[in-house]
Tab-separated table of C-alpha atoms in Angstrom:
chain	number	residue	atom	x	y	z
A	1	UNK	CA	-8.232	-66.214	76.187
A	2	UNK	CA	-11.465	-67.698	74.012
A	3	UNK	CA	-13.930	-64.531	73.976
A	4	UNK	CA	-16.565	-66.374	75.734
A	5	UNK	CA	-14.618	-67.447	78.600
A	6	UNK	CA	-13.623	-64.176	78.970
A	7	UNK	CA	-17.034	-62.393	78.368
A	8	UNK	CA	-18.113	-64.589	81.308
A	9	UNK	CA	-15.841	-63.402	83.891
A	10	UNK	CA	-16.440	-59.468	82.724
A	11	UNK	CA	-19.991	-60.346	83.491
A	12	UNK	CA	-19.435	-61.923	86.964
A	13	UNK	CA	-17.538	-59.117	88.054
A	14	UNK	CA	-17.169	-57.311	91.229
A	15	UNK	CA	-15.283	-53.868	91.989
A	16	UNK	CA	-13.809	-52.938	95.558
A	17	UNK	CA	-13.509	-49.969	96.379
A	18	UNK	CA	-12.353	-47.484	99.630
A	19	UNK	CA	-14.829	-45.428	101.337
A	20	UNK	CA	-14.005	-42.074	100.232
A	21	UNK	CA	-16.167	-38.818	100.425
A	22	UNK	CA	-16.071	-38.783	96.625
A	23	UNK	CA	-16.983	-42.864	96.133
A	24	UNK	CA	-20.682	-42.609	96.616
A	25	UNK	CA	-20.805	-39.472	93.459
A	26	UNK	CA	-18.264	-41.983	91.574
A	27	UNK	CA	-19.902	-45.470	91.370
A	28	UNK	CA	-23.553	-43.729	90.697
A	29	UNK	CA	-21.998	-41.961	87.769
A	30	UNK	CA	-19.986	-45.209	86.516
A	31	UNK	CA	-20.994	-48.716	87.887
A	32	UNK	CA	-24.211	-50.510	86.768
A	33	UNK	CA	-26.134	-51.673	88.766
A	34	UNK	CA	-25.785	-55.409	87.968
A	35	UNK	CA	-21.756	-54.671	88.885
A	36	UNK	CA	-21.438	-56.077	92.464
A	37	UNK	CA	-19.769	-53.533	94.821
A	38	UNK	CA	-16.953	-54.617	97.410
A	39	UNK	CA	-16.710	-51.882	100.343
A	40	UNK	CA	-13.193	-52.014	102.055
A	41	UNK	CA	-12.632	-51.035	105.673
A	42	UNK	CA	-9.613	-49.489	107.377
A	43	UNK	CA	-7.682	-50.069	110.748
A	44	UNK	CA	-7.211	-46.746	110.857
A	45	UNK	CA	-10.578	-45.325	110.420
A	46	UNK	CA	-12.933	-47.716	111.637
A	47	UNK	CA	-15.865	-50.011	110.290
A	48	UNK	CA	-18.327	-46.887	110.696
A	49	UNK	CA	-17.766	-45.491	106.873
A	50	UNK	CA	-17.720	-48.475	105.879
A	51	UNK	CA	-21.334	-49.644	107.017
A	52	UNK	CA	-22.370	-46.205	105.683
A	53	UNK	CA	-21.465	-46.350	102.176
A	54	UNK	CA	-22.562	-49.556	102.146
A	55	UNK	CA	-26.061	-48.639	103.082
A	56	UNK	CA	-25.990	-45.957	100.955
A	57	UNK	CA	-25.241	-47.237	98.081
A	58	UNK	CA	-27.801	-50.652	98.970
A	59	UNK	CA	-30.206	-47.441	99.426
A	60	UNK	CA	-29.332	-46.836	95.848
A	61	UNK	CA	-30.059	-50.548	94.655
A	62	UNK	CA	-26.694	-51.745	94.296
A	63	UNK	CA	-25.812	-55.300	95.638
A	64	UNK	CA	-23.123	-54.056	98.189
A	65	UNK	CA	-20.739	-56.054	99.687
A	66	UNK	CA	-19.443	-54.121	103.272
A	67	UNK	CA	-15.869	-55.941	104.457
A	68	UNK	CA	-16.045	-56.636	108.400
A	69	UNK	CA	-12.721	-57.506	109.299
A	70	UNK	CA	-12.611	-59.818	112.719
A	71	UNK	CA	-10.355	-57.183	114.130
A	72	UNK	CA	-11.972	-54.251	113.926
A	73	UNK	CA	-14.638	-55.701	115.943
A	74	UNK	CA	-15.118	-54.785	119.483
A	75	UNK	CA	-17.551	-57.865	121.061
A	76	UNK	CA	-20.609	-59.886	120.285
A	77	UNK	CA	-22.596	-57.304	120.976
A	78	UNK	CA	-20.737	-54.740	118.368
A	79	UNK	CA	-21.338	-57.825	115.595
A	80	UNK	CA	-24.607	-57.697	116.336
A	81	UNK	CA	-25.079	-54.306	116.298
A	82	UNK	CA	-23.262	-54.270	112.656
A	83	UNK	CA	-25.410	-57.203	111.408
A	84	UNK	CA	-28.913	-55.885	112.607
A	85	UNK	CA	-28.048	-52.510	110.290
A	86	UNK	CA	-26.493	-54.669	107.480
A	87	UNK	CA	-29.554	-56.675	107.290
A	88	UNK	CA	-31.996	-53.890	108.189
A	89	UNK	CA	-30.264	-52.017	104.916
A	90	UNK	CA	-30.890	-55.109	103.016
A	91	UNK	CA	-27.430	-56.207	102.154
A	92	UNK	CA	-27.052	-60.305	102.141
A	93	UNK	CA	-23.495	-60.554	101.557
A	94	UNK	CA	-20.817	-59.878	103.781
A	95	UNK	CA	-16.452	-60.156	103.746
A	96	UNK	CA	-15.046	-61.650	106.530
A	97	UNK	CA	-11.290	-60.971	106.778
A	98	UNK	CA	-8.728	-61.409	109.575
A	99	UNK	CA	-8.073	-57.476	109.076
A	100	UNK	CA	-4.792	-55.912	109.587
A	101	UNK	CA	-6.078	-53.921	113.052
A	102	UNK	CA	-3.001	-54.195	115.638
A	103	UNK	CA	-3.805	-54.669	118.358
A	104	UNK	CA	-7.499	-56.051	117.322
A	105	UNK	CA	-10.233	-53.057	118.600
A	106	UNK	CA	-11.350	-56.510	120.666
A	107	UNK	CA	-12.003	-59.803	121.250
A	108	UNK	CA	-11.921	-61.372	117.868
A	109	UNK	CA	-8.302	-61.603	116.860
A	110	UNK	CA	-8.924	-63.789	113.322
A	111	UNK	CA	-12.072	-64.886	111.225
A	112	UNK	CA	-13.284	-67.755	112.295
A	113	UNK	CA	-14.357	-67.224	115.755
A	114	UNK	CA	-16.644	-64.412	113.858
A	115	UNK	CA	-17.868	-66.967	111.173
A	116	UNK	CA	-18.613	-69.335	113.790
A	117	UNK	CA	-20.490	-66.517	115.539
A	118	UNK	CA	-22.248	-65.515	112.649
A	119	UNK	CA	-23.486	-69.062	112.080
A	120	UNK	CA	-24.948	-69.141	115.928
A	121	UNK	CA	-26.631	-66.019	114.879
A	122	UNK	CA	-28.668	-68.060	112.362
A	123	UNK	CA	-26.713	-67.281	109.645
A	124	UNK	CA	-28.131	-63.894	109.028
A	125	UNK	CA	-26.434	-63.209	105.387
A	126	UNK	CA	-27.016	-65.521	102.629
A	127	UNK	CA	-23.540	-65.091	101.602
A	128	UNK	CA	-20.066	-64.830	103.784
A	129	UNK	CA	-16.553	-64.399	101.768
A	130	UNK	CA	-12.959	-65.489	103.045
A	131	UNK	CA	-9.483	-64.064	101.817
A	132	UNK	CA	-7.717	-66.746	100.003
A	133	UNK	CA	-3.901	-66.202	99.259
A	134	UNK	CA	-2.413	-67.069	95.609
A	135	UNK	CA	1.199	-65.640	96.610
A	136	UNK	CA	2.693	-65.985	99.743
A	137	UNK	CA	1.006	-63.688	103.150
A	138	UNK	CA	4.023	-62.067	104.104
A	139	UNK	CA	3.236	-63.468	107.796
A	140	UNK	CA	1.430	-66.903	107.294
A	141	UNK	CA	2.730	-69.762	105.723
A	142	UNK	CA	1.228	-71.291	102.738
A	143	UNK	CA	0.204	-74.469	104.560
A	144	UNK	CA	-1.617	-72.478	107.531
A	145	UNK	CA	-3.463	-70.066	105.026
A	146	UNK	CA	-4.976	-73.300	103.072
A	147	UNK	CA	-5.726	-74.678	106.320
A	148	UNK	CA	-7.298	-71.604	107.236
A	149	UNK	CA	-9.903	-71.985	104.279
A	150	UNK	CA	-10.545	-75.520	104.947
A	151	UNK	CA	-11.460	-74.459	108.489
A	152	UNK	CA	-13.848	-71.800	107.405
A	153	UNK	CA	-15.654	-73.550	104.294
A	154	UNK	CA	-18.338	-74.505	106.542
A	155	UNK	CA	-19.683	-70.993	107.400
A	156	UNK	CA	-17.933	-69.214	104.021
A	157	UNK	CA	-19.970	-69.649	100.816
A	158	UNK	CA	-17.552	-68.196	98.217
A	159	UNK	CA	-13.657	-67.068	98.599
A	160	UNK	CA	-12.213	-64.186	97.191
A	161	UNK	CA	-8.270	-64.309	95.833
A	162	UNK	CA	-6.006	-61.650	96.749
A	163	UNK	CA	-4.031	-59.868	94.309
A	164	UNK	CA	-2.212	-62.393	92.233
A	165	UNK	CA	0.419	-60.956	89.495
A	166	UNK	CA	1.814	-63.936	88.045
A	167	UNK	CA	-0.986	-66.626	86.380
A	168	UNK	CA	1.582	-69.570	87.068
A	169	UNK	CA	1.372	-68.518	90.631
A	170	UNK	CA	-2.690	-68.025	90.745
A	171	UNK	CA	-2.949	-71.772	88.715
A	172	UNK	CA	-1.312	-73.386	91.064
A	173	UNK	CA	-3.232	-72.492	93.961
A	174	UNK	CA	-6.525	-72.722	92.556
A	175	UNK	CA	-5.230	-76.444	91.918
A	176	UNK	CA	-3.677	-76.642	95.351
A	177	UNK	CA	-6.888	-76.040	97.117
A	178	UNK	CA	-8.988	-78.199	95.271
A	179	UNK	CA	-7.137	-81.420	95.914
A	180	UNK	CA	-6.938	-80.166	99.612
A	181	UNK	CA	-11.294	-80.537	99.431
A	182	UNK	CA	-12.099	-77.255	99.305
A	183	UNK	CA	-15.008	-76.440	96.831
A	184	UNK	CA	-16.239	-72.868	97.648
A	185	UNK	CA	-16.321	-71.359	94.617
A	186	UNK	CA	-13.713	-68.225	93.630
A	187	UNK	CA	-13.784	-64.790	92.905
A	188	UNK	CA	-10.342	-64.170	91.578
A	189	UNK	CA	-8.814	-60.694	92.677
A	190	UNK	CA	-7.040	-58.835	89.407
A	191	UNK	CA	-5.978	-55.213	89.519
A	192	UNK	CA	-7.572	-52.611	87.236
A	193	UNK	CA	-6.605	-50.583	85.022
A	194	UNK	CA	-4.438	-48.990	87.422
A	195	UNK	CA	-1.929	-46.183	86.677
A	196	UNK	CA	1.258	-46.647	89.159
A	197	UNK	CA	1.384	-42.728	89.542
A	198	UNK	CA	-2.541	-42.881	90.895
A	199	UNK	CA	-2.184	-45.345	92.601
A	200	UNK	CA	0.867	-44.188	95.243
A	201	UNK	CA	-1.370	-40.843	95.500
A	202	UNK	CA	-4.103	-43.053	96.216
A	203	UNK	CA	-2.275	-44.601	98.993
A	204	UNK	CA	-0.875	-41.540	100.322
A	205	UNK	CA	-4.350	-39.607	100.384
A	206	UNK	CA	-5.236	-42.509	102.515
A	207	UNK	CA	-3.479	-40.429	105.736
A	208	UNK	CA	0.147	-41.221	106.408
A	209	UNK	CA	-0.027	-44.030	108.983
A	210	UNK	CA	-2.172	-46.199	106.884
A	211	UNK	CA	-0.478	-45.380	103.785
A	212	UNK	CA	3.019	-46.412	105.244
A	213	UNK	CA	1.209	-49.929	106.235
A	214	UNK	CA	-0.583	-50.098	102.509
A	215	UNK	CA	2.989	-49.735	100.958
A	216	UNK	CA	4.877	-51.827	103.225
A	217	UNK	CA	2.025	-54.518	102.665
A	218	UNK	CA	1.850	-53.843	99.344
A	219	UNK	CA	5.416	-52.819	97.329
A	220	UNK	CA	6.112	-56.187	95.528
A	221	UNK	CA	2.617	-54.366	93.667
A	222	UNK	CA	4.256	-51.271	92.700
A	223	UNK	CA	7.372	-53.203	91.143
A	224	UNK	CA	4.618	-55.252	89.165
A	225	UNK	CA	3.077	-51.656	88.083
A	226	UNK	CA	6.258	-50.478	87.214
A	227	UNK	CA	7.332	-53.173	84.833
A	228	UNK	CA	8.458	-52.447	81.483
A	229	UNK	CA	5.794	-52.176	79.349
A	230	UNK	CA	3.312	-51.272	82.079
A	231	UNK	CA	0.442	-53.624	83.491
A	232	UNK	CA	-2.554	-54.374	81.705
A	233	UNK	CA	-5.225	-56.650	83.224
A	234	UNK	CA	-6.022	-58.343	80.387
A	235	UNK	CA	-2.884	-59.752	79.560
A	236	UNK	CA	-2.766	-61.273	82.973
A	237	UNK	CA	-6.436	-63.207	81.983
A	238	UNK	CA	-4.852	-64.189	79.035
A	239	UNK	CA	-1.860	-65.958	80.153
A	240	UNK	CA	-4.470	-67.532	83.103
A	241	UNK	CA	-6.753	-68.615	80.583
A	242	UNK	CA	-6.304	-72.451	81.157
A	243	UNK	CA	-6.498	-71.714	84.944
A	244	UNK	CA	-9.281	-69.413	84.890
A	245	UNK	CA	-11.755	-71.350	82.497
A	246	UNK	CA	-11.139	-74.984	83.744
A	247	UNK	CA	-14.442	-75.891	84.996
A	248	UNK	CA	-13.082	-77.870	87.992
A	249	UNK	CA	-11.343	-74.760	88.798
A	250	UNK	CA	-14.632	-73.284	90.178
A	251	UNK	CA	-14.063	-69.659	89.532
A	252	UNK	CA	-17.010	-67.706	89.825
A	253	UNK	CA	-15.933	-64.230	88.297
A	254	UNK	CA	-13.750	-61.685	88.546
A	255	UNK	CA	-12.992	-59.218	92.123
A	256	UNK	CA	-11.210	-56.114	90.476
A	257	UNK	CA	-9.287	-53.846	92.904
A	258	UNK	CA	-10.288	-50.520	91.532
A	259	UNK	CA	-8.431	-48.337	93.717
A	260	UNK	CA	-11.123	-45.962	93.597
A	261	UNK	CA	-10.256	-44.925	89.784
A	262	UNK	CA	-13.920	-46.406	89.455
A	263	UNK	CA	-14.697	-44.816	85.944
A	264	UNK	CA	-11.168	-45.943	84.731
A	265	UNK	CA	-12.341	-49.762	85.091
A	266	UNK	CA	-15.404	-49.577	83.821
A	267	UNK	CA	-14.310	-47.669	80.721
A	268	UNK	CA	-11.470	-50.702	80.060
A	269	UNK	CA	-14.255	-53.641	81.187
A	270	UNK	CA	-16.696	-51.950	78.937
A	271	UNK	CA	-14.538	-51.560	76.284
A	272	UNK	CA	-13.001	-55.036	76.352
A	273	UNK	CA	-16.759	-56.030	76.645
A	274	UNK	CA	-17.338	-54.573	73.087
A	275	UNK	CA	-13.958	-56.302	71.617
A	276	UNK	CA	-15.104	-59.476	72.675
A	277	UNK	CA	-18.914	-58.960	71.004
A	278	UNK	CA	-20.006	-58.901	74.762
């Protein structure tokens, strides 16, 4: 990939990570604070540590970005409640996924009845992301997911890939929505750095029911991982180079799963940084 194209998408680069006890400590010793910061949320633990890293780490003068999956909402009232303290904290940027809760916790079963809500609401955040889905949802066919985003694109402002391991794959899709009209612009989800043997002690530190899930969701990622000759993000920019830096394409930056090894990514994005002359 030319240096400055991928200089660029370092730059515009956001990190998720999972609420853990230690991921407060870990992104104050190891993000910057011009890194955006992606807070996941769990079915099995609830939106409520979530929302409190979040506001911690806004607190700390990060721009935060708290997930709030449909699902794990109870009612109108609980949205409200969770948008009063979002905006209250100071955060202007929300995700908005379907969630994997099952049953839901309530009423909203999907995203868009919350979007639309959210929009009724006066459009409290500035800012509203949407899943988009490069490789196949292992429930929803392609045709209903790219529907899905054409649905939401009036209440979403950006849309955030999911993990995409193969650039022909992630190309095509980019290309797919943007002759289907949709023009929010893309954050395109890459793993880190990740080690495999981290990462399935990651997952299984998560607690044993939502590890299972994770895995089950997950394992066509751990066969990636465990390639010969390992994974390394930036080979994956590199062969999506054409994709990535096509100006119609409309990608805004990079969303790197972390996986919580938070120093890890910085250390490779910092160091690639350097390589480049960044």
């Amino acid at each position: 990939m030319g240096a400055a194209g991928l200089r660029a998408l370092l730059d515009s680069v956001r990190y998720e990570v999972l609420p853990a006890k230690s991921t407060e400590d870990k992104v104050l010793a190891h993000v910057p604070r011009d890194v955006v910061v992606t807070v996941t949320a769990s079915p099995v633990k609830g939106l409520e540590p979530t929302l409190d890293l979040a506001t911690r780490l806004a607190g700390h003068g990060y721009r935060v970005v708290p997930h709030v999956p449909a699902r794990l909402l109870r009612d109108d009232l609980h949205l409200k409640e969770v948008t009063g303290r979002l905006c209250e904290a100071g955060v202007d940027d929300v995700f908005v996924p379907a969630g994997d809760a099952d049953p839901p916790a309530g009423v909203y079963d999907g995203a868009l009845p919350v979007l639309r809500r959210l929009t009724e609401l006066g459009s409290p955040f500035a800012h509203i992301g949407v899943t988009g889905y490069p490789e196949s949802h292992p429930r929803i066919h392609d045709d209903v997911t790219v529907q899905a985003m054409w649905d939401k694109r009036e209440h979403a402002t950006y849309l955030v890939s999911n993990l995409c391991f193969d650039p022909r794959v992630l190309g095509e899709w980019i290309a797919r929505i943007r002759r289907r009209g949709i023009t929010l612009p893309v954050h395109v989800g890459v793993a880190g750095p990740v080690q495999r043997a981290k990462l399935l002690a990651m997952a299984t530190k998560i607690g044993v029911g939502e590890s299972t899930r994770f895995l089950a969701k997950h394992a066509s990622w751990f066969v990636r991982l465990a390639a010969p000759g390992g994974y390394a993000p930036e080979k994956l920019l590199g062969r999506a180079e054409e994709a990535l830096t096509d100006p119609e394409a409309g990608v805004a930056g990079l969303h790197l799963f972390t996986f919580n090894q938070i120093a890890e990514t910085e250390r490779w994005r910092r160091a690639l940084l350097d390589r480049l002359g960044g």
